[in-house]
Amino acid sequence: MNDESENKLGSPTPEELRQQVERTRDELGQTVEALAGKADVKAQAKEKTAAAKKQAAEKTAELKEQAAEKTAAAKEQAAEKATAVKEQAAEKSAELKEQAAEKTAAVKEQAAAATAQIREKTAQAAQAVKDKTPEPLQEKTAQAATQVRESAARAGQFAVDRTPDPLLEKADRVAKAARANRTPLLAGGAVLVAFLLIRRGRGRNK
């Protein structure tokens, strides 16, 4: 009777103890599952963070590679354009030089042809005057030309003796240029002298 009183008053029965153990076991299981779930969430968050970092790094590397490729392509295009511009400039310069050389050659050729024509006409005029000039007048013309040359030589020597050296150098250059065209000048002078002598002779005959 005393044992039953105690069970009724405060001590749990075996059935109640079993139920308490089961409830405790269930509570512990739920707690473990909750803790496991929380741990799994943290792991997933870490994995997502790591994946995001990896993707960001890959994207950054890809962008850098693309930028490097674009920069290299731009440099290559710039170098090609610069080379093309240089080639065009060189071709244009060569073309201009060739045109200038052709024009210079043409001008020289024209000048040579004109000089040849002048010499030919002068020679023809001199020959025509000579053919129409009597022999006495030809002799007088020759004598006059000789006298002119002698007078010019004496005057030249006198001028040389009294001319400073710088002026002599300039005169020497002028003389060389004159000697280059001496034949046409002499022919023209002979024609002029012969013409004057013919007019003079005709005036005396009148």
mmCIF file of C-alpha atoms in Angstrom:
data_model
loop_
_atom_site.group_PDB
_atom_site.id
_atom_site.type_symbol
_atom_site.label_atom_id
_atom_site.label_comp_id
_atom_site.label_asym_id
_atom_site.label_seq_id
_atom_site.Cartn_x
_atom_site.Cartn_y
_atom_site.Cartn_z
ATOM 1 C CA MET A 1 0.000 0.000 0.000
ATOM 2 C CA ASN A 2 2.813 2.276 0.722
ATOM 3 C CA ASP A 3 4.391 1.505 -2.710
ATOM 4 C CA GLU A 4 1.213 2.299 -4.579
ATOM 5 C CA SER A 5 0.880 5.534 -2.624
ATOM 6 C CA GLU A 6 4.302 6.588 -3.662
ATOM 7 C CA ASN A 7 3.623 5.800 -7.351
ATOM 8 C CA LYS A 8 0.448 7.788 -7.240
ATOM 9 C CA LEU A 9 1.929 10.674 -5.344
ATOM 10 C CA GLY A 10 5.284 11.355 -7.070
ATOM 11 C CA SER A 11 7.309 8.509 -8.590
ATOM 12 C CA PRO A 12 6.742 7.819 -12.337
ATOM 13 C CA THR A 13 5.779 4.466 -13.534
ATOM 14 C CA PRO A 14 7.854 2.492 -16.054
ATOM 15 C CA GLU A 15 5.440 3.375 -18.818
ATOM 16 C CA GLU A 16 5.764 7.039 -18.046
ATOM 17 C CA LEU A 17 9.558 6.746 -18.049
ATOM 18 C CA ARG A 18 9.488 5.055 -21.443
ATOM 19 C CA GLN A 19 7.294 7.791 -22.861
ATOM 20 C CA GLN A 20 9.581 10.465 -21.453
ATOM 21 C CA VAL A 21 12.626 8.775 -23.059
ATOM 22 C CA GLU A 22 10.870 8.626 -26.405
ATOM 23 C CA ARG A 23 9.851 12.279 -26.193
ATOM 24 C CA THR A 24 13.400 13.213 -25.270
ATOM 25 C CA ARG A 25 14.743 11.117 -28.150
ATOM 26 C CA ASP A 26 12.387 12.831 -30.586
ATOM 27 C CA GLU A 27 13.357 16.255 -29.310
ATOM 28 C CA LEU A 28 17.046 15.419 -29.633
ATOM 29 C CA GLY A 29 16.486 14.128 -33.160
ATOM 30 C CA GLN A 30 14.693 17.323 -34.137
ATOM 31 C CA THR A 31 17.450 19.387 -32.609
ATOM 32 C CA VAL A 32 20.110 17.397 -34.475
ATOM 33 C CA GLU A 33 18.196 17.789 -37.735
ATOM 34 C CA ALA A 34 17.854 21.551 -37.157
ATOM 35 C CA LEU A 35 21.538 21.871 -36.420
ATOM 36 C CA ALA A 36 22.395 19.769 -39.476
ATOM 37 C CA GLY A 37 20.159 21.936 -41.611
ATOM 38 C CA LYS A 38 21.823 25.084 -40.327
ATOM 39 C CA ALA A 39 25.264 23.606 -40.996
ATOM 40 C CA ASP A 40 24.155 22.616 -44.487
ATOM 41 C CA VAL A 41 22.951 26.187 -45.192
ATOM 42 C CA LYS A 42 26.322 27.602 -44.154
ATOM 43 C CA ALA A 43 28.110 25.075 -46.352
ATOM 44 C CA GLN A 44 25.886 25.958 -49.273
ATOM 45 C CA ALA A 45 26.536 29.659 -48.700
ATOM 46 C CA LYS A 46 30.259 29.030 -48.681
ATOM 47 C CA GLU A 47 30.004 27.002 -51.872
ATOM 48 C CA LYS A 48 27.948 29.718 -53.554
ATOM 49 C CA THR A 49 30.435 32.378 -52.452
ATOM 50 C CA ALA A 50 33.351 30.311 -53.759
ATOM 51 C CA ALA A 51 31.537 29.696 -57.047
ATOM 52 C CA ALA A 52 30.747 33.413 -57.398
ATOM 53 C CA LYS A 53 34.378 34.327 -56.761
ATOM 54 C CA LYS A 54 35.522 31.748 -59.301
ATOM 55 C CA GLN A 55 33.084 33.043 -61.906
ATOM 56 C CA ALA A 56 34.191 36.626 -61.226
ATOM 57 C CA ALA A 57 37.848 35.650 -61.610
ATOM 58 C CA GLU A 58 37.135 33.778 -64.848
ATOM 59 C CA LYS A 59 35.118 36.709 -66.207
ATOM 60 C CA THR A 60 37.881 39.157 -65.265
ATOM 61 C CA ALA A 61 40.510 36.992 -66.973
ATOM 62 C CA GLU A 62 38.292 36.708 -70.055
ATOM 63 C CA LEU A 63 37.778 40.479 -70.199
ATOM 64 C CA LYS A 64 41.513 41.083 -69.801
ATOM 65 C CA GLU A 65 42.266 38.637 -72.599
ATOM 66 C CA GLN A 66 39.701 40.284 -74.878
ATOM 67 C CA ALA A 67 41.103 43.732 -74.077
ATOM 68 C CA ALA A 68 44.641 42.525 -74.827
ATOM 69 C CA GLU A 69 43.499 41.026 -78.141
ATOM 70 C CA LYS A 70 41.698 44.243 -79.116
ATOM 71 C CA THR A 71 44.741 46.332 -78.171
ATOM 72 C CA ALA A 72 47.045 44.083 -80.205
ATOM 73 C CA ALA A 73 44.664 44.252 -83.187
ATOM 74 C CA ALA A 74 44.462 48.055 -82.935
ATOM 75 C CA LYS A 75 48.268 48.326 -82.818
ATOM 76 C CA GLU A 76 48.607 46.019 -85.810
ATOM 77 C CA GLN A 77 46.061 48.047 -87.794
ATOM 78 C CA ALA A 78 47.825 51.292 -86.868
ATOM 79 C CA ALA A 79 51.173 49.851 -87.956
ATOM 80 C CA GLU A 80 49.675 48.640 -91.246
ATOM 81 C CA LYS A 81 48.123 52.067 -91.889
ATOM 82 C CA ALA A 82 51.407 53.829 -91.074
ATOM 83 C CA THR A 83 53.278 51.508 -93.451
ATOM 84 C CA ALA A 84 50.687 52.109 -96.170
ATOM 85 C CA VAL A 85 50.939 55.888 -95.700
ATOM 86 C CA LYS A 86 54.749 55.738 -95.887
ATOM 87 C CA GLU A 87 54.605 53.631 -99.039
ATOM 88 C CA GLN A 88 52.121 56.028 -100.635
ATOM 89 C CA ALA A 89 54.301 59.019 -99.680
ATOM 90 C CA ALA A 90 57.389 57.313 -101.118
ATOM 91 C CA GLU A 91 55.550 56.464 -104.354
ATOM 92 C CA LYS A 92 54.227 60.029 -104.648
ATOM 93 C CA SER A 93 57.685 61.475 -104.005
ATOM 94 C CA ALA A 94 59.228 59.173 -106.607
ATOM 95 C CA GLU A 95 56.487 60.105 -109.063
ATOM 96 C CA LEU A 96 57.057 63.837 -108.486
ATOM 97 C CA LYS A 97 60.818 63.403 -108.870
ATOM 98 C CA GLU A 98 60.310 61.504 -112.098
ATOM 99 C CA GLN A 99 57.953 64.176 -113.424
ATOM 100 C CA ALA A 100 60.422 66.922 -112.450
ATOM 101 C CA ALA A 101 63.249 65.033 -114.166
ATOM 102 C CA GLU A 102 61.136 64.598 -117.296
ATOM 103 C CA LYS A 103 60.215 68.302 -117.325
ATOM 104 C CA THR A 104 63.851 69.297 -116.794
ATOM 105 C CA ALA A 105 64.969 67.007 -119.598
ATOM 106 C CA ALA A 106 62.254 68.422 -121.873
ATOM 107 C CA VAL A 107 63.278 72.006 -121.069
ATOM 108 C CA LYS A 108 66.939 71.181 -121.705
ATOM 109 C CA GLU A 109 66.029 69.512 -124.964
ATOM 110 C CA GLN A 110 63.947 72.499 -126.048
ATOM 111 C CA ALA A 111 66.733 74.882 -125.059
ATOM 112 C CA ALA A 112 69.274 72.818 -126.981
ATOM 113 C CA ALA A 113 66.987 72.740 -130.017
ATOM 114 C CA ALA A 114 66.425 76.500 -129.815
ATOM 115 C CA THR A 115 70.172 77.117 -129.472
ATOM 116 C CA ALA A 116 70.849 74.867 -132.448
ATOM 117 C CA GLN A 117 68.226 76.725 -134.493
ATOM 118 C CA ILE A 118 69.725 80.092 -133.538
ATOM 119 C CA ARG A 119 73.198 78.923 -134.472
ATOM 120 C CA GLU A 120 71.951 77.520 -137.751
ATOM 121 C CA LYS A 121 70.047 80.690 -138.627
ATOM 122 C CA THR A 122 73.019 82.822 -137.625
ATOM 123 C CA ALA A 123 75.331 80.725 -139.758
ATOM 124 C CA GLN A 124 72.893 80.922 -142.669
ATOM 125 C CA ALA A 125 72.594 84.694 -142.283
ATOM 126 C CA ALA A 126 76.353 85.049 -142.064
ATOM 127 C CA GLN A 127 76.787 82.879 -145.159
ATOM 128 C CA ALA A 128 74.119 84.840 -147.023
ATOM 129 C CA VAL A 129 75.787 88.123 -146.140
ATOM 130 C CA LYS A 130 79.139 86.685 -147.121
ATOM 131 C CA ASP A 131 77.778 85.489 -150.456
ATOM 132 C CA LYS A 132 76.311 88.914 -151.182
ATOM 133 C CA THR A 133 79.316 90.842 -149.980
ATOM 134 C CA PRO A 134 82.048 91.666 -152.516
ATOM 135 C CA GLU A 135 85.504 90.345 -151.760
ATOM 136 C CA PRO A 136 86.959 93.828 -151.017
ATOM 137 C CA LEU A 137 84.286 94.344 -148.417
ATOM 138 C CA GLN A 138 84.935 90.874 -146.989
ATOM 139 C CA GLU A 139 88.588 91.769 -146.599
ATOM 140 C CA LYS A 140 87.655 95.040 -144.946
ATOM 141 C CA THR A 141 85.255 93.166 -142.684
ATOM 142 C CA ALA A 142 87.994 90.753 -141.697
ATOM 143 C CA GLN A 143 90.384 93.606 -141.056
ATOM 144 C CA ALA A 144 87.756 95.452 -139.021
ATOM 145 C CA ALA A 145 87.047 92.316 -136.995
ATOM 146 C CA THR A 146 90.768 91.890 -136.359
ATOM 147 C CA GLN A 147 91.058 95.498 -135.257
ATOM 148 C CA VAL A 148 88.026 95.070 -132.977
ATOM 149 C CA ARG A 149 89.568 91.981 -131.381
ATOM 150 C CA GLU A 150 92.928 93.719 -130.900
ATOM 151 C CA SER A 151 91.263 96.787 -129.409
ATOM 152 C CA ALA A 152 89.160 94.618 -127.155
ATOM 153 C CA ALA A 153 92.253 92.705 -126.048
ATOM 154 C CA ARG A 154 94.116 95.916 -125.229
ATOM 155 C CA ALA A 155 91.108 97.336 -123.402
ATOM 156 C CA GLY A 156 90.687 94.093 -121.536
ATOM 157 C CA GLN A 157 94.300 94.011 -120.447
ATOM 158 C CA PHE A 158 94.067 97.626 -119.321
ATOM 159 C CA ALA A 159 90.929 96.810 -117.346
ATOM 160 C CA VAL A 160 92.607 93.784 -115.811
ATOM 161 C CA ASP A 161 95.568 95.826 -114.665
ATOM 162 C CA ARG A 162 93.271 98.278 -112.885
ATOM 163 C CA THR A 163 90.572 95.921 -111.601
ATOM 164 C CA PRO A 164 90.614 94.451 -108.028
ATOM 165 C CA ASP A 165 90.884 90.682 -107.623
ATOM 166 C CA PRO A 166 87.209 90.066 -106.586
ATOM 167 C CA LEU A 167 85.998 91.816 -109.697
ATOM 168 C CA LEU A 168 88.476 89.818 -111.778
ATOM 169 C CA GLU A 169 86.994 86.582 -110.458
ATOM 170 C CA LYS A 170 83.476 87.706 -111.410
ATOM 171 C CA ALA A 171 84.715 88.833 -114.795
ATOM 172 C CA ASP A 172 86.377 85.454 -115.317
ATOM 173 C CA ARG A 173 83.063 83.700 -114.674
ATOM 174 C CA VAL A 174 81.299 86.018 -117.097
ATOM 175 C CA ALA A 175 83.993 85.389 -119.676
ATOM 176 C CA LYS A 176 83.582 81.638 -119.352
ATOM 177 C CA ALA A 177 79.861 82.009 -119.896
ATOM 178 C CA ALA A 178 80.517 84.211 -122.895
ATOM 179 C CA ARG A 179 82.992 81.679 -124.352
ATOM 180 C CA ALA A 180 80.288 79.032 -124.134
ATOM 181 C CA ASN A 181 78.161 81.140 -126.524
ATOM 182 C CA ARG A 182 81.061 82.659 -128.429
ATOM 183 C CA THR A 183 80.194 81.175 -131.824
ATOM 184 C CA PRO A 184 76.701 82.699 -132.096
ATOM 185 C CA LEU A 185 77.955 86.040 -130.753
ATOM 186 C CA LEU A 186 80.879 86.195 -133.174
ATOM 187 C CA ALA A 187 78.661 85.197 -136.062
ATOM 188 C CA GLY A 188 76.134 87.849 -135.122
ATOM 189 C CA GLY A 189 78.879 90.433 -134.772
ATOM 190 C CA ALA A 190 80.287 89.496 -138.167
ATOM 191 C CA VAL A 191 76.840 89.816 -139.703
ATOM 192 C CA LEU A 192 76.364 93.232 -138.108
ATOM 193 C CA VAL A 193 79.778 94.494 -139.241
ATOM 194 C CA ALA A 194 79.213 93.186 -142.749
ATOM 195 C CA PHE A 195 75.797 94.823 -142.875
ATOM 196 C CA LEU A 196 77.209 98.164 -141.758
ATOM 197 C CA LEU A 197 80.016 97.945 -144.301
ATOM 198 C CA ILE A 198 77.566 97.110 -147.091
ATOM 199 C CA ARG A 199 75.414 100.112 -146.213
ATOM 200 C CA ARG A 200 78.508 102.256 -146.037
ATOM 201 C CA GLY A 201 79.669 101.038 -149.430
ATOM 202 C CA ARG A 202 76.299 101.651 -150.998
ATOM 203 C CA GLY A 203 76.238 105.165 -149.547
ATOM 204 C CA ARG A 204 79.603 105.929 -151.146
ATOM 205 C CA ASN A 205 78.490 104.545 -154.501
ATOM 206 C CA LYS A 206 75.557 106.918 -154.496
#
